Coordinates of C-alpha atoms and ligand atoms in Angstrom, one line a residue:
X1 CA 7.8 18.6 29.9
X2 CA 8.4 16.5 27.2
X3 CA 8.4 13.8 29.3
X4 CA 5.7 14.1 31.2
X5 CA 3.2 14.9 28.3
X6 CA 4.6 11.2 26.8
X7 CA 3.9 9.6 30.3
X8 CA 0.5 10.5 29.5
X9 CA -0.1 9.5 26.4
X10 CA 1.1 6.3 27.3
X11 CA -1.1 6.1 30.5
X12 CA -3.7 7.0 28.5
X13 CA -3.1 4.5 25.2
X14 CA -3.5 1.6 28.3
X15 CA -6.9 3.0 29.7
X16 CA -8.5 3.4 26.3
X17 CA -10.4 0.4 24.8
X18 CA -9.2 1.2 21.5
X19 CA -5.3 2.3 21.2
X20 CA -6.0 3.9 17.7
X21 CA -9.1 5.8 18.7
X22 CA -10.1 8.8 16.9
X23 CA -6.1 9.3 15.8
X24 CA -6.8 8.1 12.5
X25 CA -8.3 8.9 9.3
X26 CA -10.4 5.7 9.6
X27 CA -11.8 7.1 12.7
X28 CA -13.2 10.6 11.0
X29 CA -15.6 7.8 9.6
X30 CA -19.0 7.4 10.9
X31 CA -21.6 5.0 10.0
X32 CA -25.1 6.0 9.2
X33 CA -24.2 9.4 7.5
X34 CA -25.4 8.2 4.0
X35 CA -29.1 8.4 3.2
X36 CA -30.8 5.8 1.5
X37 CA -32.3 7.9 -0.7
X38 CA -29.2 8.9 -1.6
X39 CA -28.2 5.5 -2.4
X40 CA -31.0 4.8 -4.5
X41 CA -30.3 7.9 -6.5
X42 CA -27.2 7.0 -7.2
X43 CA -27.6 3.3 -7.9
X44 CA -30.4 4.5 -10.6
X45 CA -28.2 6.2 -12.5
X46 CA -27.3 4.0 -15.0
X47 CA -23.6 5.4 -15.6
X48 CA -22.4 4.3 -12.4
X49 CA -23.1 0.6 -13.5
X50 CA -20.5 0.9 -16.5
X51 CA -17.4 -1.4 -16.5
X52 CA -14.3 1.3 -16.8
X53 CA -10.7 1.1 -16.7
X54 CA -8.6 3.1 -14.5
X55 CA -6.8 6.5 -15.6
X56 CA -3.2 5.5 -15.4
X57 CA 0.2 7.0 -14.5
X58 CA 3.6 7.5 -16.2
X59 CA 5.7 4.4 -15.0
X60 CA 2.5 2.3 -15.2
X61 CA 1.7 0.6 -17.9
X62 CA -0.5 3.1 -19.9
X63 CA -3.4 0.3 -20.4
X64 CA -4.1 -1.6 -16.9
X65 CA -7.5 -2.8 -18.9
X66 CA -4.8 -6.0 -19.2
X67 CA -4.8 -6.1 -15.6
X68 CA -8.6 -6.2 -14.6
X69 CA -9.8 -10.1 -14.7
X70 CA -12.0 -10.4 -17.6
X71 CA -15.3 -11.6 -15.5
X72 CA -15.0 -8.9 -12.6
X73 CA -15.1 -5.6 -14.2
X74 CA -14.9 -2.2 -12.6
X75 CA -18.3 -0.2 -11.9
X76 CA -17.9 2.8 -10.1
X77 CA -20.8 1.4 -8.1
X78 CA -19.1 -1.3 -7.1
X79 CA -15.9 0.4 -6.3
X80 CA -17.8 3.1 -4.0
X81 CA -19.2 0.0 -2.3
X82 CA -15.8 -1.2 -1.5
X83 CA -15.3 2.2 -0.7
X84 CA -17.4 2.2 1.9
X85 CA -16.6 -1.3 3.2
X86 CA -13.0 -0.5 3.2
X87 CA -13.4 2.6 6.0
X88 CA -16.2 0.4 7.5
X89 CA -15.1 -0.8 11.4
X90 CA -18.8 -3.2 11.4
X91 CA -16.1 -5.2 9.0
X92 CA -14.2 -6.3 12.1
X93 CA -15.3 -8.9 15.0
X94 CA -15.4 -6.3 17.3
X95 CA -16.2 -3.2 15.4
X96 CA -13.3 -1.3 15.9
X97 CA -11.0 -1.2 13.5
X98 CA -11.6 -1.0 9.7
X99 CA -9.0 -1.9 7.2
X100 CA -8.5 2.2 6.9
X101 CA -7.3 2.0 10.5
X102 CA -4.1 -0.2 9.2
X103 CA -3.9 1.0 5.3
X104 CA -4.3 4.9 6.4
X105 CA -4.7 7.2 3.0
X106 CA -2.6 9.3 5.0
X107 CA -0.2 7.1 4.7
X108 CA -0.2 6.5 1.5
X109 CA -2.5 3.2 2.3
X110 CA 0.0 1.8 5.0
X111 CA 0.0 1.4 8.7
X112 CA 1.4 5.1 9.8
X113 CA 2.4 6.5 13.1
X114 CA 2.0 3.3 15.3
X115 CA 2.0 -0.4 14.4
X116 CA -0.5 -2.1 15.4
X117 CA -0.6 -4.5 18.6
X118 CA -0.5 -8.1 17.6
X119 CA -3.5 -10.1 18.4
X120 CA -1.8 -12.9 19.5
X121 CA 0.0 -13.3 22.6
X122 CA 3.8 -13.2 22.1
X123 CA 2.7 -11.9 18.6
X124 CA 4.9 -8.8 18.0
X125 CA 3.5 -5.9 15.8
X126 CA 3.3 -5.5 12.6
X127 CA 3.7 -2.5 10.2
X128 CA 1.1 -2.7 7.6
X129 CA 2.1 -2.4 4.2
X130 CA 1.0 0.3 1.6
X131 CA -1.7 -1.0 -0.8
X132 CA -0.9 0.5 -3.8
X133 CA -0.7 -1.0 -7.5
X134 CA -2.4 -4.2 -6.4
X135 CA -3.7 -5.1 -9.8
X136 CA 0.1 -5.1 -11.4
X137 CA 0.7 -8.5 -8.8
X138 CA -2.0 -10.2 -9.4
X139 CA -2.5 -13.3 -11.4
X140 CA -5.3 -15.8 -11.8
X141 CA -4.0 -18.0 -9.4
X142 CA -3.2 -15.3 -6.0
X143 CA -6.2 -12.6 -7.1
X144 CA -6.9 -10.0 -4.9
X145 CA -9.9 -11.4 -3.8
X146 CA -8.5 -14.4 -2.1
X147 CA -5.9 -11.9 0.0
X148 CA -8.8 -9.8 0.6
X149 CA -10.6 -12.9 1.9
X150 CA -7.5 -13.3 4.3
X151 CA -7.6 -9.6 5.1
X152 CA -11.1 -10.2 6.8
X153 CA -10.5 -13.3 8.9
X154 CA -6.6 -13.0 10.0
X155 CA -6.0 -12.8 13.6
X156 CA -3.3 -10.0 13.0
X157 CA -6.1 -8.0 10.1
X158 CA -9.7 -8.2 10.8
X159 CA -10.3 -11.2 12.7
X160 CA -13.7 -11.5 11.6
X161 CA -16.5 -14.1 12.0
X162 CA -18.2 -14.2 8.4
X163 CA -21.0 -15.1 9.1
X164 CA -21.4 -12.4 11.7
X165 CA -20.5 -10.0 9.5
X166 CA -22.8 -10.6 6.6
X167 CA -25.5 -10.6 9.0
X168 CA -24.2 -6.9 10.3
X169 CA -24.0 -5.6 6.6
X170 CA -27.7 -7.3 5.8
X171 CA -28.8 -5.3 9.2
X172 CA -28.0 -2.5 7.4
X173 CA -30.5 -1.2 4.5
X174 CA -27.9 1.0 2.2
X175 CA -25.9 -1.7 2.4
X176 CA -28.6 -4.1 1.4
X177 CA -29.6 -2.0 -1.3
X178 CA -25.9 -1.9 -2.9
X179 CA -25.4 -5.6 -3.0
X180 CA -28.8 -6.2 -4.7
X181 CA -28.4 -3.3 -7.2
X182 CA -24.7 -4.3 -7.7
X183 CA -24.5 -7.9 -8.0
X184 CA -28.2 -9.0 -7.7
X185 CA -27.4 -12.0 -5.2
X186 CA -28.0 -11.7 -1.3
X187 CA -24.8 -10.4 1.1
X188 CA -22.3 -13.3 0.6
X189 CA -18.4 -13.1 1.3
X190 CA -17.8 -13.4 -2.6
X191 CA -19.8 -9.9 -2.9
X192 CA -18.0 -8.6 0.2
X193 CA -14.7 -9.7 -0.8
X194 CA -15.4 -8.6 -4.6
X195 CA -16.4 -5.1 -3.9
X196 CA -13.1 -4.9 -1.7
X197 CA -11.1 -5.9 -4.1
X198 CA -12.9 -3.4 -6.8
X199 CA -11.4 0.0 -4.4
X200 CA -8.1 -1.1 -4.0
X201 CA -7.5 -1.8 -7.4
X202 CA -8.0 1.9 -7.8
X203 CA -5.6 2.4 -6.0
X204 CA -3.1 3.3 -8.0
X205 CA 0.3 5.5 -8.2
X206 CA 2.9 6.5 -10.6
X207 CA 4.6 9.6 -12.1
X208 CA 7.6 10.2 -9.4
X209 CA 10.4 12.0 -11.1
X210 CA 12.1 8.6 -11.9
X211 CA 9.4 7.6 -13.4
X212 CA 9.7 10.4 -16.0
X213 CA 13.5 9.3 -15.8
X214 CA 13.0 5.8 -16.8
X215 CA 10.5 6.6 -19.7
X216 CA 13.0 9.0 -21.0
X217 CA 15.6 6.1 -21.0
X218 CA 13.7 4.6 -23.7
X219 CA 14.9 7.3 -26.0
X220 CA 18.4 6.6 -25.2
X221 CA 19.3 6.4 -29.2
X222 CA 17.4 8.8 -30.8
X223 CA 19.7 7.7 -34.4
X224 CA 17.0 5.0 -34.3
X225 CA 14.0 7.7 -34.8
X226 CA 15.6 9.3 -37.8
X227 CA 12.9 9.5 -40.7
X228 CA 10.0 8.8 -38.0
X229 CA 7.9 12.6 -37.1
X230 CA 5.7 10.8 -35.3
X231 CA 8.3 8.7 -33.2
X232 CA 10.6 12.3 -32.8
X233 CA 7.6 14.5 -31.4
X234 CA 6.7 11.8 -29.0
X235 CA 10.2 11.6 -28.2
X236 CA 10.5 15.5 -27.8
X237 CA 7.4 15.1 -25.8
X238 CA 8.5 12.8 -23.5
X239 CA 11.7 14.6 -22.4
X240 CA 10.2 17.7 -21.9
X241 CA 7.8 15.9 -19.5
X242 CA 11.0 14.9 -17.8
X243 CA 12.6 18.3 -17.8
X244 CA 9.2 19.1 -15.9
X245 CA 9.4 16.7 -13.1
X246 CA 13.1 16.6 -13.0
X247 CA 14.4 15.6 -8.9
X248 CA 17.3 18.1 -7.6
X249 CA 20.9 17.2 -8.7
X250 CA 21.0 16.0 -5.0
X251 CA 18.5 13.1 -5.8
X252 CA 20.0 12.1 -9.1
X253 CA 23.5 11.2 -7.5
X254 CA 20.9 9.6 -4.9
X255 CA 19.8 7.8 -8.2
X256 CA 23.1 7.1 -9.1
X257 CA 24.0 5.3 -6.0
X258 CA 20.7 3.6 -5.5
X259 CA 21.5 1.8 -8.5
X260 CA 25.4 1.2 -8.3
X261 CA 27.4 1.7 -5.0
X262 CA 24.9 1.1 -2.3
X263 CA 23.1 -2.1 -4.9
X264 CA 19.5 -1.5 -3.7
X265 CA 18.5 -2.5 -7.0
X266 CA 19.5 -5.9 -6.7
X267 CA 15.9 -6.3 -4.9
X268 CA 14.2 -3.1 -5.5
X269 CA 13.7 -3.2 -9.1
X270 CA 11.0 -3.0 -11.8
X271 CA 7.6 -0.7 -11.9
X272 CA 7.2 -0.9 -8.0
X273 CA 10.8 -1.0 -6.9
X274 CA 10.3 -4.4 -5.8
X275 CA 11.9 -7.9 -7.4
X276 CA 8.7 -9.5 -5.9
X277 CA 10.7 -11.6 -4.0
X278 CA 11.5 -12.5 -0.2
X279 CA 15.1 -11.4 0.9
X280 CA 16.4 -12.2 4.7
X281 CA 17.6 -8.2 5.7
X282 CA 18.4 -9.3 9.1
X283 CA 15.3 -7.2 10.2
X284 CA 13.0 -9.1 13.4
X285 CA 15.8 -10.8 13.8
X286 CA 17.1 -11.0 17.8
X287 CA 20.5 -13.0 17.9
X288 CA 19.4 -15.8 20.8
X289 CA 15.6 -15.7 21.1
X290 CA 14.3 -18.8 19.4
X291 CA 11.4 -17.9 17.1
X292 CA 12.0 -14.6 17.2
X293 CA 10.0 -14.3 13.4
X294 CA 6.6 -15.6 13.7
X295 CA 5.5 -14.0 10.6
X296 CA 8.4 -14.5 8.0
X297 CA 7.2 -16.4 5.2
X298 CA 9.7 -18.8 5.7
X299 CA 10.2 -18.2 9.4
X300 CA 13.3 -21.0 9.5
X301 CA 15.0 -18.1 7.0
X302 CA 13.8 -15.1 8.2
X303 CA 12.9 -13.8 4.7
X304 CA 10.5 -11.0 3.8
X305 CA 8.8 -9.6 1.1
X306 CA 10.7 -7.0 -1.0
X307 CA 8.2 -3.8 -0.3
X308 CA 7.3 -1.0 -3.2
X309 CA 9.2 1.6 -2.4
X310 CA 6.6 4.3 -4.3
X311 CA 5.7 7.4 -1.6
X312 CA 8.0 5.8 0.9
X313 CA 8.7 9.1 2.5
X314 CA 5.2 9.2 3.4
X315 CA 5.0 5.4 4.9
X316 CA 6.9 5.7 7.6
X317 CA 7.9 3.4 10.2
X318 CA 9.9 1.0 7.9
X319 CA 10.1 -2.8 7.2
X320 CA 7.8 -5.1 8.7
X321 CA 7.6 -4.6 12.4
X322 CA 8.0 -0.9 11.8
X323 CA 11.5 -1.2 14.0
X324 CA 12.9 1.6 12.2
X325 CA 11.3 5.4 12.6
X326 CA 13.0 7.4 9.6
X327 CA 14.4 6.7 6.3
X328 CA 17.4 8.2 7.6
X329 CA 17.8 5.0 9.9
X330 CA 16.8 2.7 6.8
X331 CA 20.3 4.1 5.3
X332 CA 21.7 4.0 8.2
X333 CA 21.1 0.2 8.7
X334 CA 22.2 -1.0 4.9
X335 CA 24.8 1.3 5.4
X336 CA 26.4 -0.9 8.6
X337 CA 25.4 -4.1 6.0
X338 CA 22.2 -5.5 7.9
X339 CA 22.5 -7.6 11.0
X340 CA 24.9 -10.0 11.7
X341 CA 22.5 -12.9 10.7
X342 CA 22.8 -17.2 9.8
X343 CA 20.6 -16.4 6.5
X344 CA 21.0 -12.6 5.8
X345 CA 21.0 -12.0 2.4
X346 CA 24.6 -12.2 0.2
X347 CA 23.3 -8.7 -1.4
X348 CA 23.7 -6.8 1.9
X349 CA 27.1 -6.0 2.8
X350 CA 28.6 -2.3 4.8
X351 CA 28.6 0.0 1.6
X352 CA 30.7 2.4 3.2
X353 CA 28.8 5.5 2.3
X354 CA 29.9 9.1 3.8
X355 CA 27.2 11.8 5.0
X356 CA 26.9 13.5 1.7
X357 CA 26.2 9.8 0.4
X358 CA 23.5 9.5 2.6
X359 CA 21.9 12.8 2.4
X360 CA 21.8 12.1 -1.6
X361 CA 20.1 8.8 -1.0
X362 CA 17.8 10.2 1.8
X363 CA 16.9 13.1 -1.1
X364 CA 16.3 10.4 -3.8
X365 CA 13.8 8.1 -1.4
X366 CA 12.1 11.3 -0.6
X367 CA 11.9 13.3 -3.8
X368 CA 12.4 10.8 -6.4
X369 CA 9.8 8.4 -5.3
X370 CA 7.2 10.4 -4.9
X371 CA 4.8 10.4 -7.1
X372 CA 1.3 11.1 -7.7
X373 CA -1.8 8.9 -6.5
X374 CA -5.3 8.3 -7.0
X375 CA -7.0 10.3 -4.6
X376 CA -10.2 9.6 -2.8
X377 CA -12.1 11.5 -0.2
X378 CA -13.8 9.7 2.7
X379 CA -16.8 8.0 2.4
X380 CA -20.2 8.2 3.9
X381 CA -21.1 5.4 5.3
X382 CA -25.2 4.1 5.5
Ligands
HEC1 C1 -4.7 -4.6 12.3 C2 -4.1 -4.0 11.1 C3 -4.7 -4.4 9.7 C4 -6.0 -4.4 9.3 C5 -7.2 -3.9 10.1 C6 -6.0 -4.8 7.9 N1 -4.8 -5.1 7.5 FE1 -4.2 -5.6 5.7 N2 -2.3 -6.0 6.3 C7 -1.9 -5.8 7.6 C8 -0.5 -6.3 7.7 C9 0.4 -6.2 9.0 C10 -0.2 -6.8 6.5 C11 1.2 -7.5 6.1 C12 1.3 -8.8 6.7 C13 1.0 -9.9 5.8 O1 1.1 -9.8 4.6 O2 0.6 -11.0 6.3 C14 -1.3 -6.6 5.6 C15 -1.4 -7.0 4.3 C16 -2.5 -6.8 3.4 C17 -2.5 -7.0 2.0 C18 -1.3 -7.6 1.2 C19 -0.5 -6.4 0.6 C20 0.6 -6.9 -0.2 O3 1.4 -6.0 -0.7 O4 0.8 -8.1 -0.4 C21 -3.7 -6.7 1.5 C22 -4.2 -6.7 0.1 C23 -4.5 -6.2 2.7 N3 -3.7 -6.3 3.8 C24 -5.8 -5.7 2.6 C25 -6.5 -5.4 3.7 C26 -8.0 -5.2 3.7 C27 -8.8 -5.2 2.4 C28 -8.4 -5.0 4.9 C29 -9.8 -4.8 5.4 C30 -10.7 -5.9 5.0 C31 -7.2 -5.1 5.8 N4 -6.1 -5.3 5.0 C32 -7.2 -4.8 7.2 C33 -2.6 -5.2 8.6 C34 -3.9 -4.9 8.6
HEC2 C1 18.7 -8.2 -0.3 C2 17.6 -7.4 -0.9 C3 17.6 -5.9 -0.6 C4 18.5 -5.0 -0.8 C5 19.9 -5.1 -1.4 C6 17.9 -3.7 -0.3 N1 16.6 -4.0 0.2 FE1 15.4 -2.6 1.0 N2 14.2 -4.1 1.6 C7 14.3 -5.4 1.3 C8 13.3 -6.2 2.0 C9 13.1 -7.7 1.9 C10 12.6 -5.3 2.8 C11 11.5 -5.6 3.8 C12 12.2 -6.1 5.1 C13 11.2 -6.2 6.2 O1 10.0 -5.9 6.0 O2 11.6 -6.7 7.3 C14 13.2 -4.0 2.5 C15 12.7 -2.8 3.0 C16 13.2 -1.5 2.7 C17 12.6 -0.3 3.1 C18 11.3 -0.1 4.0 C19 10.1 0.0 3.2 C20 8.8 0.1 4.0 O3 7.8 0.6 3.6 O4 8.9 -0.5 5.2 C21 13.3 0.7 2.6 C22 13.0 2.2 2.7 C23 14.3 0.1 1.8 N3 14.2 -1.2 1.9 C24 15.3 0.8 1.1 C25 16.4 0.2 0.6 C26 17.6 1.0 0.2 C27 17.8 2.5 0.2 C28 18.5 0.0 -0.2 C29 19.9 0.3 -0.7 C30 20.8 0.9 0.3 C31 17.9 -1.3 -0.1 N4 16.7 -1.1 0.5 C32 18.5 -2.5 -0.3 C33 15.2 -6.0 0.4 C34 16.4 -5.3 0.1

């Protein structure tokens, strides 16, 4: 039975035009049900036009006002722009996928159930990363505009035609009447890319349980505080905040080994678990096919970006190409050391961990991890 139902799905994934249709949270998404008129309500409000800084979230720096450039403020106009945009397929060459198809909300922001097809022959699928805590990588020289920019041409993202595009989006009179209010210049890929850039730097997560376990680590001598009320309440404060989100006993030995016996620190470190670096993890990697990595950054080592690990329970299939299903075969796989690989990182080697080892890491990736997140309903589109 089983079986049979799969043959189906399968038979029918090759007959449909679009293999994600109406499977995905991008697809609940339909254009034309915003009125103008309620556009130009909102746009005359003049609140909506007010730069603001995002809330933020224990683990996160508590000011990100640091982390907006300077001459590109938040409005919430804008960012409901890029709202829309964002779940918007008309962004695509051929209108049917919209970058919510590959960064799925119900996923927290990251490619979900299947990976995508490649769009190049001999191009092998990739898993699309979670977008979350943008603004803490940026810098003046990679902003998120200029990856945003990328996001709407690549073969393997958008694949769009520009000028196509802004021509679509000027077709369109809710749209028109955005861009004018919001940056008072016609429909160009600066606006486009800008008002992308504005939503997913709301995107934003913190406050897992180790988040509330790192902040109270700060408070690791409280001898220091002696003869400082203010420094002791916040102190107090803090650690009952950590009582309150405390992970099971399972997930702090999960912690525990996370950090020591089974070395995942070594590249999944700092705010977003992630050194920021490329590591080869022996992952894509086929012993024998030449080429085998078209898309490694350095695709003569076979490196990779270190992913955030934040919500990872919920951003399943792992690692790039989405070649493995559960977190339980992530462990599994650093477990045996990686693959047998010329480059493979030094850092990876078998840890040697038994079942109740694994079940405490497998409880730590799921409960400690997950935090909370900026939520956003869908959009309307006009
Ligand atoms: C067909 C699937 C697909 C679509 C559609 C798509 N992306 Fe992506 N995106 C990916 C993949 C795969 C990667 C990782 C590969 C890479 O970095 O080259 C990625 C990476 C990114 C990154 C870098 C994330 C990081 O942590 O460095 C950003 C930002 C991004 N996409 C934004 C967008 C935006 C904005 C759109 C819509 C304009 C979009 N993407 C549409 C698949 C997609
Ligand atoms: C040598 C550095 C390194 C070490 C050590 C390491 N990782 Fe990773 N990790 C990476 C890189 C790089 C990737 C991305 C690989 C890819 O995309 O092909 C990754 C991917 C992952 C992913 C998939 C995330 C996603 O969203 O796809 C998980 C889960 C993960 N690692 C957990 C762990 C755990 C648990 C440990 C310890 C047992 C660990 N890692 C040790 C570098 C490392």
């Amino acid at each position: 039975m089983v079986r049979a139902l799969l043959c189906c799905l399968l038979i029918g994934a090759l007959l449909a035009p679009n293999p994600f249709a109406d499977r995905r949270t991008a697809d609940r998404v339909r254009p034309g049900s915003l009125p103008v008129e309620t556009v130009l309500g909102w746009l005359a409000n003049q609140n909506v036009h007010e730069p603001f800084v995002p809330a933020s979230f224990v683990g996160l720096p508590s000011d990100l006002s640091a982390f907006l450039p300077a001459d590109r403020p938040l409005t919430q106009a804008k960012v409901e722009l890029g709202r829309q945009l964002f779940f918007d397929k008309r962004l695509s060459r051929h209108g049917q996928s919209s970058c919510a198809t590959c960064h799925d909300p119900e996923f927290g922001w990251s490619g979900g159930r299947d990976v995508p097809l490649g769009r190049r022959p001999g191009h092998p699928g990739l898993d699309a990363p979670a977008l979350v805590n943008l603004l803490l990588e940026e810098s003046p020289e990679h902003p998120l505009e200029a990856r945003t920019l990328e996001a709407l041409t690549s073969p393997t993202e958008m694949y769009a035609h520009l000028p196509h595009i802004i021509e679509r989006l000027q077709n369109v009179e809710g749209y028109r009447l955005q861009f004018a209010a919001i940056f008072g210049v016609p429909i160009d890929v600066d606006s486009i890319s800008s008002a992308l850039s504005a939503f997913q730097r709301t995107l934003l997560s913190g406050g897992s349980p180790n988040d509330y376990e790192v902040a109270a680590l700060a408070f690791d001598d409280p001898a220091e505080l002696v003869g400082h009320p203010g420094a002791i309440r916040h102190m107090n404060e803090v650690l009952d905040e950590r009582e309150r989100h405390r992970m099971s006993p399972q997930a702090e030995v999960g912690r525990a080994l996370f950090q020591g016996q089974a070395g995942c620190t070594q590249c999944h470190s700092g705010v977003d678990l992630s050194d920021g670096l490329s590591h080869n993890t022996g992952i894509g990697w086929n012993a024998g096919i030449a080429g085998a990595e078209p898309d490694a950054e350095d695709s003569a080592t076979g490196k990779y970006r270190t992913p955030s690990l934040r919500n990872v329970a919920a951003t399943a299939p792992y690692m790039h190409d989405g070649s493995l299903t559960s977190l339980e075969d992530v462990i599994d796989y650093y477990d045996a050391g990686g693959r047998t690989h010329p480059e493979l990182s030094e850092h990876l080697k078998p840890l040697g961990l038994d079942a109740q080892d694994k079940a405490a890491l497998l409880a730590f990736l799921r409960e400690g991890l997950a935090g909370k997140s900026a939520t956003t309903d869908l959009p309307r589109l006009p």
